[in-house]
Protein backbone atom coordinates (compact mmCIF):
# COMPACT_ATOMS: atom_id res chain seq x y z
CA UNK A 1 90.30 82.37 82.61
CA UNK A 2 90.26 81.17 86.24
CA UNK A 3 93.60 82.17 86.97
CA UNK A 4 92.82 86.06 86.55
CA UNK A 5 89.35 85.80 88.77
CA UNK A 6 92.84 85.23 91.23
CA UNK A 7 94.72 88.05 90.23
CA UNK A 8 94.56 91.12 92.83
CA UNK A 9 97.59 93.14 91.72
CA UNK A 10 99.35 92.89 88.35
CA UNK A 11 102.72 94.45 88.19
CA UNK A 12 105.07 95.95 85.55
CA UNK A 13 108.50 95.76 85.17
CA UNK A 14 110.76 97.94 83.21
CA UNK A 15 113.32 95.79 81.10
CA UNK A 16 114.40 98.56 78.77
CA UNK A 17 118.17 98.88 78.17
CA UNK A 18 118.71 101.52 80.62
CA UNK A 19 116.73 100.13 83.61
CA UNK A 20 118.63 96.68 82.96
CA UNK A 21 121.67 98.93 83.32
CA UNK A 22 120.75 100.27 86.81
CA UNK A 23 120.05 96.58 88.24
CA UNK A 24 116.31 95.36 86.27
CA UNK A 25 117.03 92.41 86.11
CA UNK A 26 117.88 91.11 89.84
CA UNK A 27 114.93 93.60 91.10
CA UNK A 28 112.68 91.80 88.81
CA UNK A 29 114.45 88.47 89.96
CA UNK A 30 114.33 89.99 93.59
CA UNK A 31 110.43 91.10 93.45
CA UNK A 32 109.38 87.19 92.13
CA UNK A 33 111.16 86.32 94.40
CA UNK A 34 109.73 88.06 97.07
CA UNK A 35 106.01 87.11 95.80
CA UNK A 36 106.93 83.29 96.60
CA UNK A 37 108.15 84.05 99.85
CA UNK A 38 105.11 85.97 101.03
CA UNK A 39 103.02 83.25 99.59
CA UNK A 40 101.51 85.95 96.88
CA UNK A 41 102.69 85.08 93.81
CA UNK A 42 99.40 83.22 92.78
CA UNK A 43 97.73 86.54 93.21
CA UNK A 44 99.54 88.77 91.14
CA UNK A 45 100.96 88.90 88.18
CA UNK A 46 104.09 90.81 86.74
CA UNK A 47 104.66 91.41 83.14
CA UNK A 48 108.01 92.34 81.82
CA UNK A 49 107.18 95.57 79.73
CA UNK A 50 110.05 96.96 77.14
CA UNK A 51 109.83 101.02 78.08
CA UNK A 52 108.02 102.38 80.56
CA UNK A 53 109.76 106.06 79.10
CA UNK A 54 111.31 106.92 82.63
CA UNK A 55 114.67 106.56 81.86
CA UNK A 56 117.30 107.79 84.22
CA UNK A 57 114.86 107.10 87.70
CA UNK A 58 114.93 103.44 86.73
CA UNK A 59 114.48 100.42 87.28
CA UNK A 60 111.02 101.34 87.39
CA UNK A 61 107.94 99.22 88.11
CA UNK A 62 104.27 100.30 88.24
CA UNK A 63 101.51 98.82 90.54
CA UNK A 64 97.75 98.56 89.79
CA UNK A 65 95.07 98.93 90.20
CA UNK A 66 96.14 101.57 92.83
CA UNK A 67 98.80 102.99 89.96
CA UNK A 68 101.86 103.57 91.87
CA UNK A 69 104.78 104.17 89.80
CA UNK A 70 107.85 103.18 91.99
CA UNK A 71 111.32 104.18 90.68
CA UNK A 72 115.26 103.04 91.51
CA UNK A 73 113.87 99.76 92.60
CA UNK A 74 116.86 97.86 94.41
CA UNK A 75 116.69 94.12 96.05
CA UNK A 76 115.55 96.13 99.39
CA UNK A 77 112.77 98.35 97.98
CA UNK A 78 111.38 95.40 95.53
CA UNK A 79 111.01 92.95 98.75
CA UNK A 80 109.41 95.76 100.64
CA UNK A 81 106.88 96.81 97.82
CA UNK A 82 106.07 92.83 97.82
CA UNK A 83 105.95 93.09 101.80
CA UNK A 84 104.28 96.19 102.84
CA UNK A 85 101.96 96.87 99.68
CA UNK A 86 101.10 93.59 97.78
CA UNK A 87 100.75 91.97 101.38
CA UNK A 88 99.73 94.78 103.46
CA UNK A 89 98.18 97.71 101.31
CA UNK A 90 100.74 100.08 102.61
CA UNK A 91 102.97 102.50 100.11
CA UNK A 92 106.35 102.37 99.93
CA UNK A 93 106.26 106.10 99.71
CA UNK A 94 110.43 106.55 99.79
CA UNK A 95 110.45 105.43 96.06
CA UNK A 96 106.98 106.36 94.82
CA UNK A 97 107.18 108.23 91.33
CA UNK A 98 104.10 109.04 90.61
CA UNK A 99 100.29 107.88 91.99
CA UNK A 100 97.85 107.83 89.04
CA UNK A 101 94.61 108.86 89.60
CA UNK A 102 95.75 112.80 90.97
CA UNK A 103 97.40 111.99 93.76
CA UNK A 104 100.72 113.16 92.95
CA UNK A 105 104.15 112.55 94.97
C-alpha cells in the first residue's frame, strides 16, 4: 500500500447514463487531464462510480475528504476544481452541490 500513504484527495466521477449524456466522459477525460498538468495526479485518485443518484445536475463529481459535491462539471469547471482546490484548497463554490459535513450550499 505505498501508493495510498500518497493519496491526499480521492475523487468520484459520475459515469451513469445520464451524466455521460450531459458531457461525463470528456470532464472525466478533462479533470485527468488536468491532474497531469498540475503535476497532481500521483496524489489523488479518481474512481469512476456508476450512480451517484443526482441525475439531472450532472455530470457530477464528489471531492473528499472535504466532501464537496460539485455538479454540471464542464472542461472549464473540471480544470478549475483540479486548479484552485486539489492544488490550492480553494472551492469552486459556482458549482458546489452540496458540502458534507453541515455546511450546506
Amino acid at each position: 500500500m505505498p501508493r495510498l500513504k500518497k493519496i491526499t484527495h480521492h475523487i468520484l466521477v459520475c459515469t451513469h447514463k445520464h451524466c455521460l449524456k450531459m458531457g461525463g466522459r470528456e470532464a472525466g477525460k478533462e479533470l485527468k487531464q488536468a491532474l497531469k498538468d498540475h503535476g497532481l495526479r500521483e496524489r489523488v485518485l479518481v474512481t469512476a462510480v456508476d450512480c451517484l443518484d443526482q441525475c439531472g445536475a450532472g455530470p457530477v463529481v464528489v471531492v473528499y475528504p472535504e466532501g464537496v459535491w460539485y455538479g454540471g462539471i464542464d472542461g472549464e469547471s473540471a480544470r478549475q476544481i483540479v486548479k484552485r482546490h486539489i492544488g490550492g484548497g480553494e472551492i469552486v463554490a459556482r458549482k458546489v452541490m452540496r458540502r458534507m459535513g453541515g455546511d450546506e450550499q
